[in-house]
């Protein structure tokens, strides 16, 4: 029986993964090793009972008591905290879903590679912050990393049977989010409720806001470069409001292979779960005639500067990916807390990178996970200083050029 673990089981990706496991036979078909979550211990316990997991881990020690109570009599072990997450990752598994949100997902994913199995990677932050290290760790242990991000799963599928050397370009599509057509002045006043209301995808709060700001697409640009080794100038972004075409790959002969499907992550998760085979999934089938038309347009670099920042990060390399992700996470925390305007997030990230670059803090590529986490920490502190120092000016600036 295949041994599986899910890190971030209670989130949007985690719940879809649990759903697919259940549909493919659940506890009778899979040996579920570890399920992890954060504060939603009621759901975590329910998932662990249903799938008869060995252990359920909450990231927060103050949630352990509630988790224990919810699991009473189930035979499922309960644990909490960062070291418990790492210990869960140390339990051998053949297939591990990495779906914790943010840089918190890095360490468990790295550890899980040691078993030499498959890491289904939804946590794009791992590749952005530590791409070369993650890939070399996988190679060292004979592990396979499969992309779960819909665009990267689409590219991966378009590349089956192809020679990567013949790839001329990759096109990532972006829905454009809820603010696609908003003028800059309105963007500057965008609220949290408006930012999380994604028009096409049902996702966690943080990635939904990142979609609205196009920071999500910025992370995906870097993710594409790191995972597939495609040069930045060959990676394009195209706004496609319907979110039907997930990505396109252009080849040397001019052919363009597109991956189409409805906006349901169970497709990409199911592909990673069953790869290299395909199995039926419950995703709705596309009705192109009913859809009528698909539209595409270039992204606006002025209202959405995150894409430009990602390109600068790819030029800098070194520790820039880790710093970019961390600064973005801090700016996002401040936006969610109502302390930073929506459009000011990009300015805060840009200023953080500028300060770190000026001090020479990003020039050396990290050679260990600890070094990645050091850069992550430094960028978080610096971003906090940038945002605190800018005070009121951070709440209403559109365009994000400078704070
Ligand atoms: P959610 O916010 O819905 O879920 C995040 C999960 O991580 C939850 O289980 C949450 O627990 C847990 N978690 C939160 N903080 C911590 C922490 N500090 N330590 C450990 N666990 C924590 O996120 P999504 O499912 O939307 O996204 C997960 C990852 O997948 C992200 O990296 C995202 O970029 C990526 N992704 C998501 C897509 C989507 O459609 N949602 C599409 C493509 C990629 P709890 O909720 O119990 O507090």
XYZ file of C-alpha atoms and ligand atoms in Angstrom:
451
model
C 0.000 0.000 0.000
C 1.289 3.469 -0.863
C 2.262 5.521 2.176
C 1.158 9.149 1.943
C 1.449 12.290 4.073
C -0.154 15.700 3.642
C 1.466 18.837 5.024
C -1.172 21.582 5.159
C -4.069 19.091 5.047
C -6.594 21.613 6.391
C -5.997 24.218 3.677
C -7.536 24.605 0.254
C -5.018 22.289 -1.459
C -4.967 19.918 1.511
C -8.752 19.491 1.541
C -8.752 18.787 -2.214
C -5.983 16.233 -1.696
C -7.922 14.504 1.079
C -10.969 14.491 -1.189
C -9.027 12.739 -3.964
C -7.525 10.190 -1.568
C -11.013 9.423 -0.265
C -12.348 8.987 -3.803
C -9.481 6.651 -4.649
C -10.242 4.313 -1.762
C -9.194 6.305 1.311
C -7.833 4.306 4.231
C -8.406 1.046 2.364
C -6.155 2.118 -0.515
C -3.538 4.321 1.167
C -1.531 4.041 4.351
C -1.841 7.587 5.628
C 1.196 8.451 7.706
C 0.944 12.115 8.734
C -1.597 14.883 8.301
C -0.658 18.379 9.443
C -2.548 21.609 9.907
C -2.474 24.882 11.759
C -5.337 26.223 13.849
C -8.163 24.248 12.281
C -7.741 21.256 14.593
C -11.386 20.155 14.315
C -10.973 19.566 10.589
C -7.528 18.032 11.064
C -8.899 15.521 13.576
C -11.828 14.673 11.325
C -9.491 14.080 8.362
C -7.148 11.970 10.499
C -10.012 9.826 11.780
C -11.476 9.324 8.300
C -8.152 8.407 6.706
C -6.913 6.545 9.818
C -3.678 8.527 9.865
C -0.810 7.465 12.117
C -0.286 10.991 13.397
C -1.925 14.422 13.208
C 0.254 17.461 13.830
C -0.773 21.045 14.449
C 1.880 23.700 13.873
C 0.787 25.516 17.025
C 1.580 24.192 20.495
C -1.356 26.044 22.026
C -3.672 23.938 19.810
C -2.359 20.578 21.031
C -4.860 20.135 23.811
C -7.804 20.713 21.495
C -6.318 18.305 18.969
C -5.886 15.632 21.647
C -9.498 16.039 22.738
C -10.742 15.873 19.141
C -8.745 12.695 18.525
C -9.642 10.945 21.802
C -10.284 7.238 21.300
C -9.282 7.316 17.611
C -5.845 5.727 17.974
C -4.336 8.640 15.993
C -1.285 10.194 17.679
C -1.385 13.958 18.274
C 1.609 16.302 18.237
C 2.324 20.022 17.908
C 4.978 22.543 17.025
C 7.783 22.962 14.512
C 9.831 19.994 15.705
C 6.742 17.774 15.504
C 6.264 18.871 11.876
C 9.840 17.857 11.104
C 9.413 14.554 12.928
C 6.277 13.911 10.883
C 8.279 14.584 7.708
C 10.896 12.094 8.924
C 8.313 9.303 8.956
C 8.829 7.366 5.718
C 6.230 8.049 3.022
C 6.164 7.325 -0.713
C 4.112 10.390 -1.641
C 4.072 13.639 0.281
C 1.907 16.661 -0.449
C 3.660 19.927 0.450
C 0.765 22.355 0.911
C 1.647 24.487 3.913
C 1.358 28.135 2.904
C 4.471 30.328 2.891
C 8.084 29.781 3.886
C 6.826 27.633 6.790
C 6.497 24.857 4.202
C 10.205 24.779 3.330
C 11.662 22.646 6.116
C 9.087 19.808 6.090
C 9.370 19.549 2.296
C 13.159 19.352 2.440
C 13.001 16.615 5.089
C 10.429 14.577 3.197
C 12.814 14.342 0.218
C 15.084 12.113 2.306
C 12.784 9.145 1.749
C 13.486 9.235 -1.983
C 9.782 9.198 -2.854
C 7.593 11.812 -4.523
C 7.116 15.341 -3.237
C 3.975 16.854 -4.743
C 4.856 20.527 -4.492
C 2.057 23.041 -4.072
C 4.266 25.178 -1.824
C 5.761 27.335 -4.584
C 7.606 29.354 -1.950
C 10.038 26.403 -1.603
C 11.219 26.821 -5.189
C 11.251 30.619 -5.035
C 13.302 30.737 -1.841
C 15.484 27.672 -2.303
C 15.031 26.231 -5.797
C 18.580 25.026 -6.556
C 18.971 23.543 -3.061
C 15.624 21.767 -3.183
C 16.365 20.220 -6.575
C 19.856 19.081 -5.559
C 18.472 17.607 -2.326
C 15.899 15.682 -4.380
C 18.608 14.419 -6.746
C 20.815 13.397 -3.803
C 18.067 11.174 -2.416
C 16.641 9.980 -5.722
C 13.369 11.759 -4.945
C 10.950 13.155 -7.524
C 9.390 16.596 -7.231
C 6.122 17.008 -9.120
C 4.582 20.452 -9.598
C 1.074 20.986 -8.263
C 0.653 24.651 -9.158
C -1.861 24.533 -12.028
C 0.392 26.422 -14.459
C 3.414 24.264 -13.694
C 1.430 21.053 -13.827
C 0.194 22.265 -17.229
C 3.744 22.928 -18.457
C 4.893 19.577 -17.071
C 2.107 17.821 -18.949
C 2.822 19.726 -22.185
C 6.445 18.577 -21.930
C 5.716 14.854 -21.712
C 7.725 13.161 -24.455
C 9.386 16.439 -25.484
C 13.025 17.487 -25.438
C 13.347 20.485 -23.077
C 16.116 21.823 -25.359
C 13.473 22.484 -28.048
C 11.397 24.745 -25.794
C 11.421 28.253 -27.205
C 9.134 29.859 -24.659
C 6.701 29.210 -21.861
C 3.593 31.292 -21.341
C 2.029 31.451 -17.886
C -1.542 32.626 -17.888
C -2.939 34.856 -15.147
C -6.606 35.546 -14.523
C -5.717 39.109 -13.601
C -7.587 38.626 -10.322
C -10.455 40.791 -9.049
C -8.630 44.055 -9.822
C -7.704 43.333 -13.414
C -9.496 46.423 -14.756
C -9.285 48.676 -11.738
C -7.589 52.070 -12.175
C -4.545 52.760 -9.984
C -6.415 55.204 -7.666
C -9.042 52.563 -6.862
C -6.372 49.854 -6.486
C -4.707 51.924 -3.771
C -7.920 51.793 -1.693
C -8.678 48.096 -2.272
C -9.901 46.335 0.862
C -9.093 42.889 2.218
C -12.575 41.581 1.367
C -12.199 42.817 -2.215
C -8.708 41.333 -2.559
C -9.673 37.808 -1.437
C -12.673 37.623 -3.781
C -10.970 35.800 -6.645
C -13.199 35.622 -9.733
C -12.288 32.064 -10.815
C -10.385 30.069 -8.208
C -11.365 29.116 -4.640
C -8.041 29.283 -2.783
C -6.582 30.109 0.608
C -6.676 33.744 1.742
C -2.990 34.480 1.178
C -2.663 33.147 -2.359
C -5.942 34.853 -3.286
C -4.515 38.245 -2.291
C -1.254 37.392 -4.068
C -3.319 36.698 -7.184
C -4.974 40.096 -6.906
C -1.591 41.856 -6.623
C 0.028 39.538 -9.197
C 2.649 38.592 -6.610
C 1.387 35.055 -7.134
C 2.318 35.254 -10.822
C 5.637 36.801 -9.835
C 6.361 33.784 -7.617
C 5.318 31.523 -10.475
C 7.754 33.202 -12.884
C 10.588 32.321 -10.514
C 9.095 28.873 -9.884
C 9.126 28.209 -13.660
C 12.723 29.226 -13.984
C 13.806 27.113 -11.020
C 11.776 23.978 -11.699
C 12.150 23.727 -15.484
C 15.461 25.590 -15.863
C 13.937 27.909 -18.486
C 15.751 31.224 -18.978
C 13.740 34.212 -17.670
C 13.567 35.904 -21.083
C 11.771 32.825 -22.419
C 9.018 32.996 -19.797
C 6.056 35.210 -20.618
C 2.901 36.139 -18.716
C -0.426 36.574 -20.428
C -3.606 37.772 -18.734
C -6.437 35.380 -19.547
C -9.582 36.269 -17.573
C -11.383 32.934 -18.063
C -8.591 30.812 -16.428
C -9.266 28.010 -18.910
C -5.821 27.836 -20.530
C -3.436 27.200 -17.639
C -0.149 27.524 -19.505
C 1.340 27.173 -22.973
C 4.660 25.808 -24.158
C 6.129 27.015 -27.448
C 8.602 24.803 -29.313
C 11.375 25.424 -31.844
C 9.086 24.526 -34.761
C 6.590 27.231 -33.773
C 4.059 24.814 -32.268
C 2.318 26.027 -29.129
C 0.926 23.364 -26.796
C -1.771 24.619 -24.421
C -3.222 22.908 -21.386
C -6.937 23.594 -20.848
C -9.272 22.711 -18.031
C -11.710 24.110 -15.509
C -10.365 26.019 -12.512
C -10.233 23.083 -10.094
C -6.969 22.185 -8.394
C -8.019 18.550 -8.134
C -6.839 18.155 -11.700
C -3.223 19.133 -10.918
C -3.281 17.310 -7.566
C -4.723 14.175 -9.165
C -2.079 14.283 -11.889
C 0.676 14.434 -9.263
C -1.007 11.690 -7.221
C -1.302 9.251 -10.108
C 1.653 10.256 -12.289
C 2.775 8.883 -14.672
C -0.716 7.391 -15.080
C -3.939 9.339 -15.393
C -7.011 8.467 -13.337
C -10.509 9.816 -13.395
C -11.044 12.926 -11.283
C -14.312 14.611 -10.302
C -13.419 17.909 -12.018
C -16.090 19.327 -14.312
C -15.473 18.900 -18.006
C -14.962 21.961 -20.182
C -17.781 22.963 -22.481
C -16.001 25.193 -24.962
C -19.106 25.907 -27.025
C -20.898 27.179 -23.904
C -17.845 29.262 -23.030
C -17.884 30.811 -26.507
C -14.611 32.660 -26.430
C -11.278 32.941 -24.682
C -9.458 36.251 -24.368
C -5.848 37.199 -23.745
C -4.052 40.457 -23.020
C -0.668 41.696 -21.843
C -0.317 42.416 -18.100
C -0.094 46.063 -17.021
C 3.387 46.574 -15.522
C 2.487 49.906 -13.944
C -0.510 48.837 -11.875
C 1.045 45.423 -11.152
C 4.788 45.944 -10.561
C 5.264 42.507 -8.935
C 6.187 40.924 -12.273
C 8.995 43.423 -12.824
C 10.284 42.752 -9.315
C 10.330 39.005 -10.027
C 12.418 39.603 -13.129
C 14.877 41.688 -11.097
C 15.043 38.873 -8.540
C 15.830 36.358 -11.285
C 18.646 38.620 -12.493
C 20.101 39.045 -9.008
C 19.735 35.380 -7.998
C 21.883 34.631 -4.913
C 19.592 35.031 -1.934
C 17.140 37.305 -3.755
C 14.392 34.679 -4.132
C 14.309 33.956 -0.402
C 14.313 37.676 0.415
C 11.624 38.454 -2.162
C 9.304 35.796 -0.796
C 9.877 36.795 2.827
C 9.409 40.520 2.158
C 6.226 39.734 0.251
C 4.934 37.644 3.170
C 5.542 40.520 5.598
C 3.901 43.073 3.294
C 0.945 40.699 2.975
C 0.709 40.294 6.779
C 0.569 44.089 7.104
C -2.075 44.399 4.387
C -4.213 41.711 6.048
C -3.824 43.508 9.379
C -4.949 46.788 7.783
C -1.595 48.495 8.325
C -0.541 48.716 4.671
C -2.406 49.726 1.536
C -2.908 47.161 -1.197
C -0.812 48.981 -3.791
C 1.893 49.792 -1.255
C 2.853 46.121 -0.858
C 4.984 46.176 -4.000
C 6.764 49.338 -2.902
C 7.583 47.789 0.474
C 9.013 44.674 -1.177
C 11.032 46.730 -3.651
C 12.493 48.934 -0.932
C 13.360 45.889 1.192
C 15.245 44.298 -1.698
C 16.979 47.606 -2.459
C 18.231 47.895 1.143
C 19.409 44.287 1.265
C 21.118 44.645 -2.114
C 22.814 47.886 -1.073
C 24.279 46.072 1.945
C 25.427 43.172 -0.248
C 23.234 40.766 1.711
C 21.870 38.954 -1.342
C 24.988 38.364 -3.425
C 25.902 34.906 -2.172
C 23.626 32.021 -3.052
C 22.617 30.127 0.097
C 24.239 26.715 0.297
C 22.047 25.232 3.014
C 18.477 25.455 4.223
C 19.732 27.240 7.351
C 21.263 29.959 5.175
C 17.985 30.312 3.280
C 16.167 30.728 6.581
C 18.739 33.343 7.694
C 18.061 35.407 4.562
C 14.340 34.891 5.089
C 14.680 36.232 8.640
C 16.801 39.204 7.587
C 14.307 40.145 4.879
C 11.394 39.888 7.322
C 13.123 42.228 9.787
C 14.083 44.664 7.017
C 10.585 44.643 5.506
C 9.144 45.343 8.962
C 11.509 48.327 9.319
C 10.650 49.606 5.830
C 6.928 49.460 6.522
C 7.202 50.944 10.020
C 9.534 53.703 8.766
C 7.271 54.703 5.914
C 4.262 55.084 8.227
C 1.220 56.718 6.706
C 2.706 57.035 3.220
C 2.449 53.256 2.899
C -1.294 53.191 3.049
C -2.257 54.827 -0.166
C 0.403 54.697 -2.819
C -0.481 53.088 -6.118
C 2.003 51.682 -8.566
C 4.426 50.606 -5.863
C 7.464 52.261 -7.425
C 8.992 53.451 -4.174
C 7.674 53.884 -0.648
P -4.422 27.678 2.845
O -4.195 28.961 3.547
O -5.790 27.325 2.414
O -3.869 26.461 3.746
C -2.584 26.497 4.285
C -2.316 25.285 5.120
O -1.105 25.478 5.861
C -3.387 24.992 6.157
O -3.388 23.616 6.439
C -2.885 25.789 7.372
O -3.445 25.334 8.593
C -1.410 25.484 7.281
N -0.557 26.496 7.880
C -0.747 27.829 7.903
N 0.290 28.430 8.521
C 1.122 27.438 8.902
C 2.371 27.434 9.589
N 2.972 28.564 10.004
N 2.974 26.240 9.819
C 2.402 25.103 9.415
N 1.212 25.036 8.758
C 0.593 26.208 8.501
O -3.407 27.675 1.600
P -3.613 27.026 0.170
O -4.063 25.607 0.305
O -4.369 27.951 -0.683
O -2.111 27.046 -0.366
C -1.147 26.136 0.113
C 0.089 26.232 -0.760
O -0.266 25.829 -2.077
C 0.643 27.657 -0.901
O 2.033 27.594 -1.024
C 0.032 28.154 -2.202
O 0.831 29.120 -2.839
C 0.019 26.865 -3.017
N -0.993 26.811 -4.061
C -2.325 26.904 -3.744
C -3.296 26.867 -4.729
C -4.750 26.896 -4.390
O -5.575 26.748 -5.305
N -5.136 27.083 -3.149
C -2.911 26.777 -6.154
C -1.497 26.631 -6.369
C -0.573 26.674 -5.360
P -4.835 25.917 9.218
O -5.697 26.322 8.073
O -5.351 24.721 9.983
O -4.452 27.040 10.111
